[in-house]
Amino acid sequence: MEKVIIEVGSINTKVDLFNGEKVIHLETATIEFKKNYKKQNKLDENDVKNLINLVKKYSEKYTNIYVCGTSIFRSLNNTQQNEFLNLFYDETGNKFNIISQEKENELTVYGTVRNVNSKVAVFIGGGGSTEIAIYDGKIEEMVNSPIGVMDIMNEFPDLGDDLAKTKLETVQKAIKLNLPKGKADILILAGGGHKNFALNSGVSYEKNTLFSDELLPIMMDIETRKKDTKRFFEEISLDGIRSRVSDPNWWYATRAMCAFVLNVAEKIDAKYIIPTDISMVYGLLEEK
């Protein structure tokens, strides 16, 4: 049976279709819930309207729709949550499921490591939160932080310019994450968009030779990633990328995300980084 899963984050809303055999990504919509929430201390009415219209669009074609939200929706007070949940249901006929940070981490990790038979770390970066897990046949350690790329973009907005004025090292020092105690040679990047970044940003990558999984086809060694991240800050034109991709708004916070990735990779002594576009949808399908 076909099932559409709409995963609503602080910046990106991902729409995926499971056709009974595989997941097909339908759309990533940019709705900046966290950025606009900080301005008003409540969800922006236009953001909510855009989300409702997005759900209604897919409801016209599909009957089995699961909608869930992460980061920013966990920050709402009880009154704000109830108002939003009731409005969403009244307008769409769908329940909106708010996923805890721990559950988001668990679902994404298990959706990511289905074909992994070695010890790995899984990084799940978002606009308003960051989750990191150490996995070795099971989740051995899990740490969560209520900080995401939008928090860093608020501090260093020039990271979204054509070339960044702020140095990579300065951004790395400003990122205050809870980090795992465990180590792992392999860091898998999940949460959506990391493979898209690697394929379109000009950074170097090679075929994943560590294990076989069609959803994890590429990798890079840590020294290459460090060198290319510095180049992405100082030499690679963000405007140039935005002019040739179909999702230009998505690239706004990619420099901040790169700094997050390096901080985690250096902490766990990673030798290889595997960027993926895997999100919570795979874990949700495994669970359901």
Short mmCIF file of C-alpha atoms in Angstrom, two decimals:
data_model
loop_
_atom_site.label_atom_id
_atom_site.label_comp_id
_atom_site.label_asym_id
_atom_site.label_seq_id
_atom_site.Cartn_x
_atom_site.Cartn_y
_atom_site.Cartn_z
CA MET A 1 0.00 0.00 0.00
CA GLU A 2 1.24 3.49 -0.86
CA LYS A 3 2.10 5.73 2.06
CA VAL A 4 3.22 9.35 2.08
CA ILE A 5 5.35 10.49 5.00
CA ILE A 6 5.72 14.24 5.54
CA GLU A 7 8.52 15.08 7.97
CA VAL A 8 8.41 18.71 9.15
CA GLY A 9 11.62 20.20 10.51
CA SER A 10 12.78 23.64 11.60
CA ILE A 11 13.71 24.61 8.04
CA ASN A 12 13.02 21.74 5.66
CA THR A 13 9.83 19.77 5.19
CA LYS A 14 10.53 16.48 3.43
CA VAL A 15 7.84 14.57 1.53
CA ASP A 16 8.49 10.91 0.70
CA LEU A 17 6.37 8.21 -0.91
CA PHE A 18 6.70 4.55 0.00
CA ASN A 19 5.22 2.62 -2.92
CA GLY A 20 5.33 -0.76 -1.20
CA GLU A 21 8.87 -1.50 -2.36
CA LYS A 22 11.01 1.59 -2.03
CA VAL A 23 11.04 5.18 -0.85
CA ILE A 24 10.70 7.86 -3.52
CA HIS A 25 11.51 11.42 -2.50
CA LEU A 26 8.81 13.74 -3.81
CA GLU A 27 9.74 17.17 -2.50
CA THR A 28 11.70 19.21 0.00
CA ALA A 29 9.91 22.44 0.88
CA THR A 30 11.65 25.27 2.71
CA ILE A 31 9.45 26.57 5.54
CA GLU A 32 11.56 28.43 8.09
CA PHE A 33 9.58 27.62 11.22
CA LYS A 34 12.41 28.18 13.71
CA LYS A 35 13.71 31.41 12.19
CA ASN A 36 10.26 32.99 12.21
CA TYR A 37 9.33 31.55 15.62
CA LYS A 38 12.29 33.38 17.14
CA LYS A 39 10.97 36.68 15.77
CA GLN A 40 7.47 36.28 17.23
CA ASN A 41 7.85 33.66 19.97
CA LYS A 42 5.13 31.67 18.23
CA LEU A 43 4.62 29.82 14.96
CA ASP A 44 4.27 32.18 12.03
CA GLU A 45 0.75 32.07 10.55
CA ASN A 46 2.05 32.02 6.99
CA ASP A 47 4.40 29.14 7.79
CA VAL A 48 1.52 27.14 9.23
CA LYS A 49 -0.64 28.00 6.22
CA ASN A 50 2.12 26.89 3.82
CA LEU A 51 2.42 23.57 5.65
CA ILE A 52 -1.34 23.01 5.62
CA ASN A 53 -1.49 23.78 1.88
CA LEU A 54 1.39 21.36 1.26
CA VAL A 55 -0.45 18.56 3.10
CA LYS A 56 -3.69 19.35 1.29
CA LYS A 57 -1.87 19.12 -2.05
CA TYR A 58 -0.79 15.56 -1.37
CA SER A 59 -4.14 14.65 0.19
CA GLU A 60 -5.74 15.23 -3.20
CA LYS A 61 -3.79 12.27 -4.61
CA TYR A 62 -2.97 10.03 -1.63
CA THR A 63 -5.20 8.75 1.17
CA ASN A 64 -2.55 7.27 3.47
CA ILE A 65 -0.54 10.21 4.85
CA TYR A 66 1.56 10.35 8.02
CA VAL A 67 2.71 13.80 9.16
CA CYS A 68 5.28 14.33 11.90
CA GLY A 69 7.29 17.22 13.27
CA THR A 70 10.58 17.50 15.11
CA SER A 71 12.74 20.23 16.67
CA ILE A 72 10.71 23.46 16.76
CA PHE A 73 7.41 21.72 17.53
CA ARG A 74 8.92 20.23 20.67
CA SER A 75 9.64 23.79 21.86
CA LEU A 76 6.03 24.97 21.80
CA ASN A 77 4.31 25.44 25.14
CA ASN A 78 1.17 23.42 25.86
CA THR A 79 -1.20 26.14 24.70
CA GLN A 80 0.71 26.71 21.45
CA GLN A 81 0.93 22.96 20.80
CA ASN A 82 -2.79 22.40 21.32
CA GLU A 83 -3.76 25.36 19.14
CA PHE A 84 -1.51 24.19 16.34
CA LEU A 85 -2.50 20.52 16.56
CA ASN A 86 -6.21 21.34 16.56
CA LEU A 87 -5.90 23.78 13.67
CA PHE A 88 -3.83 21.33 11.65
CA TYR A 89 -6.34 18.53 12.14
CA ASP A 90 -9.33 20.75 11.40
CA GLU A 91 -7.75 22.01 8.18
CA THR A 92 -6.23 18.77 6.85
CA GLY A 93 -8.04 15.89 8.54
CA ASN A 94 -4.63 14.50 9.47
CA LYS A 95 -3.05 14.08 12.88
CA PHE A 96 0.26 15.90 13.41
CA ASN A 97 2.68 13.71 15.39
CA ILE A 98 5.37 15.48 17.42
CA ILE A 99 8.42 13.22 17.63
CA SER A 100 10.69 13.42 20.67
CA GLN A 101 14.39 14.06 20.11
CA GLU A 102 15.27 10.61 21.46
CA LYS A 103 12.75 8.92 19.15
CA GLU A 104 13.92 10.94 16.15
CA ASN A 105 17.48 9.83 16.82
CA GLU A 106 16.51 6.19 17.24
CA LEU A 107 14.34 6.06 14.10
CA THR A 108 16.98 7.69 11.91
CA VAL A 109 19.80 5.53 13.25
CA TYR A 110 17.98 2.25 12.66
CA GLY A 111 16.90 3.41 9.21
CA THR A 112 20.54 4.21 8.41
CA VAL A 113 22.41 1.13 9.67
CA ARG A 114 20.33 -1.66 8.11
CA ASN A 115 23.30 -2.95 6.10
CA VAL A 116 26.11 -1.87 8.42
CA ASN A 117 28.05 -4.60 10.22
CA SER A 118 30.75 -2.49 11.88
CA LYS A 119 30.91 0.17 14.56
CA VAL A 120 29.77 3.57 13.29
CA ALA A 121 28.61 6.94 14.52
CA VAL A 122 25.45 8.46 13.08
CA PHE A 123 25.10 12.24 12.93
CA ILE A 124 21.61 13.73 12.53
CA GLY A 125 21.81 17.45 11.99
CA GLY A 126 18.85 19.77 11.68
CA GLY A 127 17.87 23.40 11.82
CA GLY A 128 17.07 23.35 15.52
CA SER A 129 18.64 20.24 17.01
CA THR A 130 21.49 17.76 16.64
CA GLU A 131 21.53 14.08 17.52
CA ILE A 132 24.55 11.76 17.55
CA ALA A 133 24.63 8.02 18.19
CA ILE A 134 27.35 5.40 18.48
CA TYR A 135 26.12 2.12 16.98
CA ASP A 136 27.72 -1.32 17.15
CA GLY A 137 25.01 -3.89 16.55
CA LYS A 138 22.85 -1.75 18.81
CA ILE A 139 22.81 1.88 19.92
CA GLU A 140 25.54 2.04 22.56
CA GLU A 141 25.43 5.76 23.21
CA MET A 142 23.09 8.56 22.21
CA VAL A 143 23.54 12.29 22.83
CA ASN A 144 21.20 15.12 21.91
CA SER A 145 21.65 18.88 21.71
CA PRO A 146 18.95 21.58 21.38
CA ILE A 147 21.14 23.46 18.91
CA GLY A 148 21.08 23.30 15.13
CA VAL A 149 22.40 25.11 12.10
CA MET A 150 19.90 27.97 12.38
CA ASP A 151 21.33 28.89 15.78
CA ILE A 152 24.75 29.30 14.15
CA MET A 153 23.29 31.11 11.13
CA ASN A 154 21.70 33.64 13.50
CA GLU A 155 25.16 34.30 14.92
CA PHE A 156 27.03 34.27 11.60
CA PRO A 157 24.55 35.23 8.83
CA ASP A 158 27.41 35.84 6.38
CA LEU A 159 27.76 32.05 6.06
CA GLY A 160 24.83 32.26 3.66
CA ASP A 161 26.61 34.80 1.43
CA ASP A 162 28.40 33.93 -1.80
CA LEU A 163 31.65 33.51 0.13
CA ALA A 164 31.82 33.41 3.92
CA LYS A 165 33.56 36.22 5.79
CA THR A 166 33.69 34.30 9.08
CA LYS A 167 36.47 31.73 9.31
CA LEU A 168 35.65 28.03 9.62
CA GLU A 169 37.64 27.82 12.85
CA THR A 170 35.58 30.64 14.40
CA VAL A 171 32.34 28.86 13.57
CA GLN A 172 33.61 25.57 14.96
CA LYS A 173 34.49 27.20 18.28
CA ALA A 174 31.00 28.70 18.53
CA ILE A 175 29.26 25.33 18.20
CA LYS A 176 28.52 23.95 21.66
CA LEU A 177 27.31 20.38 21.18
CA ASN A 178 26.88 17.52 23.59
CA LEU A 179 29.32 15.00 22.14
CA PRO A 180 29.61 11.24 22.63
CA LYS A 181 32.38 9.67 24.67
CA GLY A 182 32.71 6.76 22.23
CA LYS A 183 34.90 6.65 19.14
CA ALA A 184 34.19 5.30 15.65
CA ASP A 185 36.18 5.13 12.41
CA ILE A 186 33.08 5.80 10.31
CA LEU A 187 30.74 8.79 10.64
CA ILE A 188 27.47 8.48 8.72
CA LEU A 189 25.63 11.73 8.04
CA ALA A 190 21.85 11.39 8.10
CA GLY A 191 18.82 13.57 8.55
CA GLY A 192 18.57 14.39 4.86
CA GLY A 193 20.53 16.32 2.28
CA HIS A 194 24.15 15.35 2.98
CA LYS A 195 24.57 13.29 -0.19
CA ASN A 196 22.85 16.06 -2.15
CA PHE A 197 25.43 18.45 -0.70
CA ALA A 198 28.37 16.23 -1.63
CA LEU A 199 27.18 15.69 -5.19
CA ASN A 200 26.50 19.35 -5.93
CA SER A 201 28.87 21.44 -3.80
CA GLY A 202 32.19 20.68 -5.48
CA VAL A 203 33.64 18.72 -2.54
CA SER A 204 35.49 15.49 -3.31
CA TYR A 205 34.03 12.02 -2.81
CA GLU A 206 34.58 8.44 -3.94
CA LYS A 207 32.66 5.18 -4.08
CA ASN A 208 31.82 3.70 -0.69
CA THR A 209 34.12 0.68 -0.41
CA LEU A 210 33.48 0.07 3.31
CA PHE A 211 30.17 -1.76 2.87
CA SER A 212 27.40 -2.10 0.30
CA ASP A 213 24.16 -0.14 0.55
CA GLU A 214 22.48 1.66 -2.35
CA LEU A 215 21.45 4.45 0.02
CA LEU A 216 25.06 5.00 1.15
CA PRO A 217 26.96 4.95 -2.17
CA ILE A 218 29.71 7.52 -1.55
CA MET A 219 32.29 8.48 1.07
CA MET A 220 35.36 10.63 1.66
CA ASP A 221 38.30 10.37 4.03
CA ILE A 222 38.51 12.84 6.89
CA GLU A 223 41.52 14.79 5.61
CA THR A 224 39.80 15.35 2.26
CA ARG A 225 36.65 16.52 4.05
CA LYS A 226 38.63 18.96 6.21
CA LYS A 227 40.39 20.44 3.19
CA ASP A 228 37.19 20.71 1.16
CA THR A 229 35.22 22.25 4.03
CA LYS A 230 37.79 25.04 4.29
CA ARG A 231 37.57 25.47 0.52
CA PHE A 232 33.76 25.57 0.73
CA PHE A 233 34.02 28.48 3.16
CA GLU A 234 36.67 30.46 1.32
CA GLU A 235 36.65 29.59 -2.39
CA ILE A 236 33.47 27.86 -3.57
CA SER A 237 30.74 30.26 -4.70
CA LEU A 238 27.43 29.61 -2.98
CA ASP A 239 25.69 31.84 -5.51
CA GLY A 240 27.18 29.73 -8.27
CA ILE A 241 25.72 26.58 -6.73
CA ARG A 242 22.34 28.20 -6.14
CA SER A 243 22.18 29.30 -9.78
CA ARG A 244 22.34 25.73 -11.06
CA VAL A 245 20.37 23.65 -8.53
CA SER A 246 16.61 23.17 -8.19
CA ASP A 247 16.62 23.86 -4.43
CA PRO A 248 18.59 27.13 -3.98
CA ASN A 249 17.04 28.05 -0.61
CA TRP A 250 18.19 24.75 0.90
CA TRP A 251 21.84 25.80 0.54
CA TYR A 252 21.57 28.74 2.94
CA ALA A 253 22.85 26.89 6.03
CA THR A 254 25.17 24.35 4.40
CA ARG A 255 28.38 26.01 5.59
CA ALA A 256 27.14 25.89 9.18
CA MET A 257 26.27 22.22 8.75
CA CYS A 258 29.77 21.49 7.45
CA ALA A 259 31.24 22.98 10.63
CA PHE A 260 28.95 20.80 12.77
CA VAL A 261 30.08 17.72 10.86
CA LEU A 262 33.78 18.48 11.37
CA ASN A 263 33.31 19.08 15.09
CA VAL A 264 31.71 15.66 15.51
CA ALA A 265 34.15 13.87 13.19
CA GLU A 266 37.15 15.25 15.05
CA LYS A 267 35.67 14.39 18.45
CA ILE A 268 35.04 10.73 17.60
CA ASP A 269 38.33 10.32 15.64
CA ALA A 270 36.50 9.43 12.43
CA LYS A 271 38.62 8.28 9.50
CA TYR A 272 35.81 8.27 6.94
CA ILE A 273 32.61 10.23 6.39
CA ILE A 274 29.63 8.79 4.53
CA PRO A 275 27.08 11.44 3.47
CA THR A 276 23.51 10.22 2.92
CA ASP A 277 20.06 11.61 2.21
CA ILE A 278 18.53 9.18 4.70
CA SER A 279 15.98 10.71 7.03
CA MET A 280 13.61 9.51 9.73
CA VAL A 281 11.25 8.09 7.09
CA TYR A 282 13.24 4.86 6.80
CA GLY A 283 13.03 4.17 10.50
CA LEU A 284 9.33 5.02 10.54
CA LEU A 285 8.70 2.48 7.79
CA GLU A 286 10.73 -0.16 9.62
CA GLU A 287 8.73 0.50 12.77
CA LYS A 288 5.34 0.61 11.10
#
